[in-house]
JSON list of C-alpha atoms in Angstrom, two decimals:
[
{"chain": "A", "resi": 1, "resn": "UNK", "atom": "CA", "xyz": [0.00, 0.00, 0.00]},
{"chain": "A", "resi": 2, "resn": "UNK", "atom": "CA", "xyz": [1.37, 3.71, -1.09]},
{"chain": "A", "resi": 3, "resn": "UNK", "atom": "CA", "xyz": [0.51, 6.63, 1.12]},
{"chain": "A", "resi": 4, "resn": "UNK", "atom": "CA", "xyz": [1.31, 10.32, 0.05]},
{"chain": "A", "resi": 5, "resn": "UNK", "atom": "CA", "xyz": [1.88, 13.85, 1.52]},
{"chain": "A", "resi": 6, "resn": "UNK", "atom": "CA", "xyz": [-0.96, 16.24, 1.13]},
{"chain": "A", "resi": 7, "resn": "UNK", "atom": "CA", "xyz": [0.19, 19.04, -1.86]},
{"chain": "A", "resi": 8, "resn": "UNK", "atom": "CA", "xyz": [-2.90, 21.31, -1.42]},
{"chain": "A", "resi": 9, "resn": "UNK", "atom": "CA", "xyz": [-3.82, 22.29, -4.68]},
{"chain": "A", "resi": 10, "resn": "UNK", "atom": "CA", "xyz": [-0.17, 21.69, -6.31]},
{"chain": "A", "resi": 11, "resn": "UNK", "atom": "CA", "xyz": [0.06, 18.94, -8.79]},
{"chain": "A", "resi": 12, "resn": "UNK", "atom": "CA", "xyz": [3.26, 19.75, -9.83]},
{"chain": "A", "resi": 13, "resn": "UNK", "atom": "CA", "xyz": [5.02, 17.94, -7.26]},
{"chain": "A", "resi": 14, "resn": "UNK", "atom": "CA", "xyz": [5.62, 17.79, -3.52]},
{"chain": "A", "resi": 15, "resn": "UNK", "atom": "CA", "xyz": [7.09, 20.45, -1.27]},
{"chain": "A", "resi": 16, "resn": "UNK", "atom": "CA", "xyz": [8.37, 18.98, 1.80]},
{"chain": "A", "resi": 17, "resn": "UNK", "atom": "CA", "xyz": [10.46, 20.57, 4.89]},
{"chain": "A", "resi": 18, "resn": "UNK", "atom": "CA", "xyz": [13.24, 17.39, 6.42]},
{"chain": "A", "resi": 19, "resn": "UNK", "atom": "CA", "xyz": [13.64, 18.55, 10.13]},
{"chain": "A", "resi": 20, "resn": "UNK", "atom": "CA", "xyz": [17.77, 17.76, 10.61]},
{"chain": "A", "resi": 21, "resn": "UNK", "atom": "CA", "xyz": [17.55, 16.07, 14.46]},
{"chain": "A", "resi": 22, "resn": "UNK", "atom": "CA", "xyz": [20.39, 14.31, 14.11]},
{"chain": "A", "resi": 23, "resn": "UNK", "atom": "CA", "xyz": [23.78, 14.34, 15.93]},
{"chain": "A", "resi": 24, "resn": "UNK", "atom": "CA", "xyz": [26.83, 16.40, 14.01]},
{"chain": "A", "resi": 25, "resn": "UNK", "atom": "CA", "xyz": [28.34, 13.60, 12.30]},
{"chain": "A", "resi": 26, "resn": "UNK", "atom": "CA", "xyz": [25.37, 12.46, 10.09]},
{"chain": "A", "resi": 27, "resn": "UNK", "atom": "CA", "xyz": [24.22, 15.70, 8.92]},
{"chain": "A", "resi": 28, "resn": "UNK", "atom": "CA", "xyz": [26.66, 15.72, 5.72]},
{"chain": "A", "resi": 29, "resn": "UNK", "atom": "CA", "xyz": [25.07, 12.35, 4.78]},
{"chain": "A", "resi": 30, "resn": "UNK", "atom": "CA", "xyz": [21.57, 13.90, 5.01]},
{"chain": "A", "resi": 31, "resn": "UNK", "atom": "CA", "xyz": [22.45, 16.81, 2.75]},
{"chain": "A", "resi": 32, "resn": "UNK", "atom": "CA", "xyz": [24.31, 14.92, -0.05]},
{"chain": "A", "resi": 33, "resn": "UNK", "atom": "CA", "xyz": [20.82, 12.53, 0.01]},
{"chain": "A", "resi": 34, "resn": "UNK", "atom": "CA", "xyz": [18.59, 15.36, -0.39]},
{"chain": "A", "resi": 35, "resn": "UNK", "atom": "CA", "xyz": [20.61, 17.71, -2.82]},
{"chain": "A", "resi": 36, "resn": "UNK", "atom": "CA", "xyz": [20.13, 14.20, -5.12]},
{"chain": "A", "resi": 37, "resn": "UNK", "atom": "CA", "xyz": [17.15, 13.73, -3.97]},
{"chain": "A", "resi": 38, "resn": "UNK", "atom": "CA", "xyz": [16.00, 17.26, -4.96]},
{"chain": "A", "resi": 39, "resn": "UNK", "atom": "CA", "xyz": [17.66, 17.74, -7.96]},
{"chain": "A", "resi": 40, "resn": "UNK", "atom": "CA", "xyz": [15.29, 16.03, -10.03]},
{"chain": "A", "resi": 41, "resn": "UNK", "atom": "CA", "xyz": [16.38, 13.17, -13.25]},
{"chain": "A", "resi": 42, "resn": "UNK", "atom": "CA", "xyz": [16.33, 13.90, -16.67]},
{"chain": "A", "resi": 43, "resn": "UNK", "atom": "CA", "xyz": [14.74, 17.28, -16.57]},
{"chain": "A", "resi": 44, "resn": "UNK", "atom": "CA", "xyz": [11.69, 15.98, -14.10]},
{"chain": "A", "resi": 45, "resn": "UNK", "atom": "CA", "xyz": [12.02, 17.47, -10.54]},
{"chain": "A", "resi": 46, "resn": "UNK", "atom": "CA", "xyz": [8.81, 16.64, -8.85]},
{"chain": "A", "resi": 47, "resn": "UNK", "atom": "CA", "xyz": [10.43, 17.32, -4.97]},
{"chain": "A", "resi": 48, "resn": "UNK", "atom": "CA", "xyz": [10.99, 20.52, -3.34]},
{"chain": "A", "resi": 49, "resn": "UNK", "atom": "CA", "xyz": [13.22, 19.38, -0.04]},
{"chain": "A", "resi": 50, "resn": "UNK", "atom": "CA", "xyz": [14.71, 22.01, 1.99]},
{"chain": "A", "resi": 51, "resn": "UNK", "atom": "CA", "xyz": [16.30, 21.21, 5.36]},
{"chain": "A", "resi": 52, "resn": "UNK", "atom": "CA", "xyz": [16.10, 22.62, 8.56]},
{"chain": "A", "resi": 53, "resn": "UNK", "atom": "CA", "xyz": [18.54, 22.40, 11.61]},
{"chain": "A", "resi": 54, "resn": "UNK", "atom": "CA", "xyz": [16.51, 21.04, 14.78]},
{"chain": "A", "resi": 55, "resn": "UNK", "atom": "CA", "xyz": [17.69, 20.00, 18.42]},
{"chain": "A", "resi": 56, "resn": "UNK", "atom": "CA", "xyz": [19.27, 17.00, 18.10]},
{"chain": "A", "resi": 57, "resn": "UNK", "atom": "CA", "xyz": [15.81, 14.91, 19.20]},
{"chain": "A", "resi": 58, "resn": "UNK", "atom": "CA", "xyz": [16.81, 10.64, 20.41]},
{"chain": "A", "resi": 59, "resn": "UNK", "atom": "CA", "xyz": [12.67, 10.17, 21.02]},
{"chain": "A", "resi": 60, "resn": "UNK", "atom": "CA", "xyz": [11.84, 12.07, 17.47]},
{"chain": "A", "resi": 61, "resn": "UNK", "atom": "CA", "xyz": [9.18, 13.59, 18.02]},
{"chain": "A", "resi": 62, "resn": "UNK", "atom": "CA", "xyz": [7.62, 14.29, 15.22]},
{"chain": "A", "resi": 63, "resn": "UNK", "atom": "CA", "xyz": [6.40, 18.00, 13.48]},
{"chain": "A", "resi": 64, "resn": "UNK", "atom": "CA", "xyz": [3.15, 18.01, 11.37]},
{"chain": "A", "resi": 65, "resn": "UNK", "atom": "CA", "xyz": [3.80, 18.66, 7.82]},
{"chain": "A", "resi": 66, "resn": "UNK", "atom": "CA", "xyz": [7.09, 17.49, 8.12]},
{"chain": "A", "resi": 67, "resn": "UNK", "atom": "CA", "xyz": [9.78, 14.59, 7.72]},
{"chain": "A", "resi": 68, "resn": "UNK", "atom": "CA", "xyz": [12.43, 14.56, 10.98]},
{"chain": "A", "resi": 69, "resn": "UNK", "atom": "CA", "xyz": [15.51, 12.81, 10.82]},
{"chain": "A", "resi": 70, "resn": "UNK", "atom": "CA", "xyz": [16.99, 11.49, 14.02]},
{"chain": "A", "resi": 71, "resn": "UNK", "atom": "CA", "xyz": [19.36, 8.77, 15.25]},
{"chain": "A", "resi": 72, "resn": "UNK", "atom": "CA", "xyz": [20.24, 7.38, 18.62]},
{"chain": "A", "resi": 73, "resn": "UNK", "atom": "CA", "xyz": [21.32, 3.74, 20.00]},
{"chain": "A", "resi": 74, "resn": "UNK", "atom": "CA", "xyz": [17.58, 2.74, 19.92]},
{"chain": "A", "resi": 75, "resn": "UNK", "atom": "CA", "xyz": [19.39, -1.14, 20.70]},
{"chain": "A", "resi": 76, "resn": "UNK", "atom": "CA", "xyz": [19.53, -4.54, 19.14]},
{"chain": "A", "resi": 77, "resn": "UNK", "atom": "CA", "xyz": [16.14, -4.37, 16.82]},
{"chain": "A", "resi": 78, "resn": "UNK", "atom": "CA", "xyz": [15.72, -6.04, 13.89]},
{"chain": "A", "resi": 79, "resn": "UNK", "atom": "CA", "xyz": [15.92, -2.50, 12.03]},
{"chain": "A", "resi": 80, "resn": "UNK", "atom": "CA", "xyz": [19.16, -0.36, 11.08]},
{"chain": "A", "resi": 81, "resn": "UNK", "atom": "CA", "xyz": [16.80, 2.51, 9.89]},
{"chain": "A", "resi": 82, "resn": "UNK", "atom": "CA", "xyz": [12.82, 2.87, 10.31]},
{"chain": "A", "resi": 83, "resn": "UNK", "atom": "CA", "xyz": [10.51, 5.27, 8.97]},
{"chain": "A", "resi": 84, "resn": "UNK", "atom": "CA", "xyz": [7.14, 5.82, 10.08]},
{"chain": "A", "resi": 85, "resn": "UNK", "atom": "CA", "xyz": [4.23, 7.37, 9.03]},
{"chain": "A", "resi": 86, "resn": "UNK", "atom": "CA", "xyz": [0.98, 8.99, 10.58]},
{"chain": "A", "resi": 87, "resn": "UNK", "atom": "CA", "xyz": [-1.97, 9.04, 8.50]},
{"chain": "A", "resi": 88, "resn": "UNK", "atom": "CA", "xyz": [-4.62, 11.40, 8.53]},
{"chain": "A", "resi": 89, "resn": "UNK", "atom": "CA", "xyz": [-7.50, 10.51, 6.17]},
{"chain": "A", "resi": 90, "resn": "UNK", "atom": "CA", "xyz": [-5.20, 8.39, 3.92]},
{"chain": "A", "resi": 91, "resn": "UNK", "atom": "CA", "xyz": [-2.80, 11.28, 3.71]},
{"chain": "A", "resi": 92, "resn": "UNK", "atom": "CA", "xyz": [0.74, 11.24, 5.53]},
{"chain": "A", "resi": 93, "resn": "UNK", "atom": "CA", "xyz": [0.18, 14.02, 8.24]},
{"chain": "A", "resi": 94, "resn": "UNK", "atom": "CA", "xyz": [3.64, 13.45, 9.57]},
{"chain": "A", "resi": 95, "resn": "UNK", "atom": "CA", "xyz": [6.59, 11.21, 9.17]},
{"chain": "A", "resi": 96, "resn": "UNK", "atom": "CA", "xyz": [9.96, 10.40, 11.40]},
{"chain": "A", "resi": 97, "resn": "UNK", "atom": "CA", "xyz": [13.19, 8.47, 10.05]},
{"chain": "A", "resi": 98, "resn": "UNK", "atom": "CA", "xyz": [15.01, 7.18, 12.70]},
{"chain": "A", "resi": 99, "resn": "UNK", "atom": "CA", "xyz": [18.81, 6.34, 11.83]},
{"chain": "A", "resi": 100, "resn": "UNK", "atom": "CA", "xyz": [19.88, 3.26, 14.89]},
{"chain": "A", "resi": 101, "resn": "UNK", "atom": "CA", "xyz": [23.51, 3.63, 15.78]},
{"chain": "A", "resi": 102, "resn": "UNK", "atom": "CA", "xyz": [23.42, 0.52, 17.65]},
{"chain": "A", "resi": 103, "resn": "UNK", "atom": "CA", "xyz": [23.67, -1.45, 14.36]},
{"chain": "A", "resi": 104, "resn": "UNK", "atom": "CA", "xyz": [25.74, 1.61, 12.35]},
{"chain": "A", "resi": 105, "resn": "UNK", "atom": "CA", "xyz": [27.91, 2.13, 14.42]},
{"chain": "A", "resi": 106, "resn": "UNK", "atom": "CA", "xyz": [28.96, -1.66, 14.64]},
{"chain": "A", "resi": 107, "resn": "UNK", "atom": "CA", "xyz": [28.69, -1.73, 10.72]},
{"chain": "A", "resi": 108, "resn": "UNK", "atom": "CA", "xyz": [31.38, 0.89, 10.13]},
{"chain": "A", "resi": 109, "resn": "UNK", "atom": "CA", "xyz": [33.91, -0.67, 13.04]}
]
């Protein structure tokens, strides 16, 4: 099953603010993800993604409106990264991407 963002009128794509909550030393991955990610392919650019810095935020809490990025030792789950989604009639009304060091940080010893 596919949810999407609300656009409010635009059908030209999908503007979207990415709340940065994460420590120091993953922010330059999130930018080089979302320059790519915004830059379009082959002439179609259907994302608008601009970042903004947050408080570093282990619980993510999340923003309405917006995706936030965080990362923390969140322990031995079965996940290295998770996103997750609130809908609000069938439309994401928020979403959180949580980044868990237990497993990355293991990964890059």
């Amino acid at each position: 099953e596919t949810h999407e963002w609300r656009t409010f009128g635009r059908f030209d794509g999908l503007e979207l603010i990415i709340e940065n909550a994460l420590e120091d030393a993953w922010t330059p991955y999130l930018t080089d993800y979302v320059e790519k990610w915004d830059a379009g392919v082959d002439g179609v650019d259907p994302l608008t993604l601009s970042v903004e810095r947050v408080e570093v935020d282990f619980f993510c809490d999340a923003t309405p409106g917006r995706l936030k990025v965080c990362n923390g030792d969140y322990g031995r789950t079965d996940w290295r990264g998770i996103n997750i989604i609130l809908l609000h009639y069938d439309f994401i009304a928020h979403s959180v991407a949580k980044l868990n060091d237990y497993w990355l940080q293991k990964e890059g010893d």
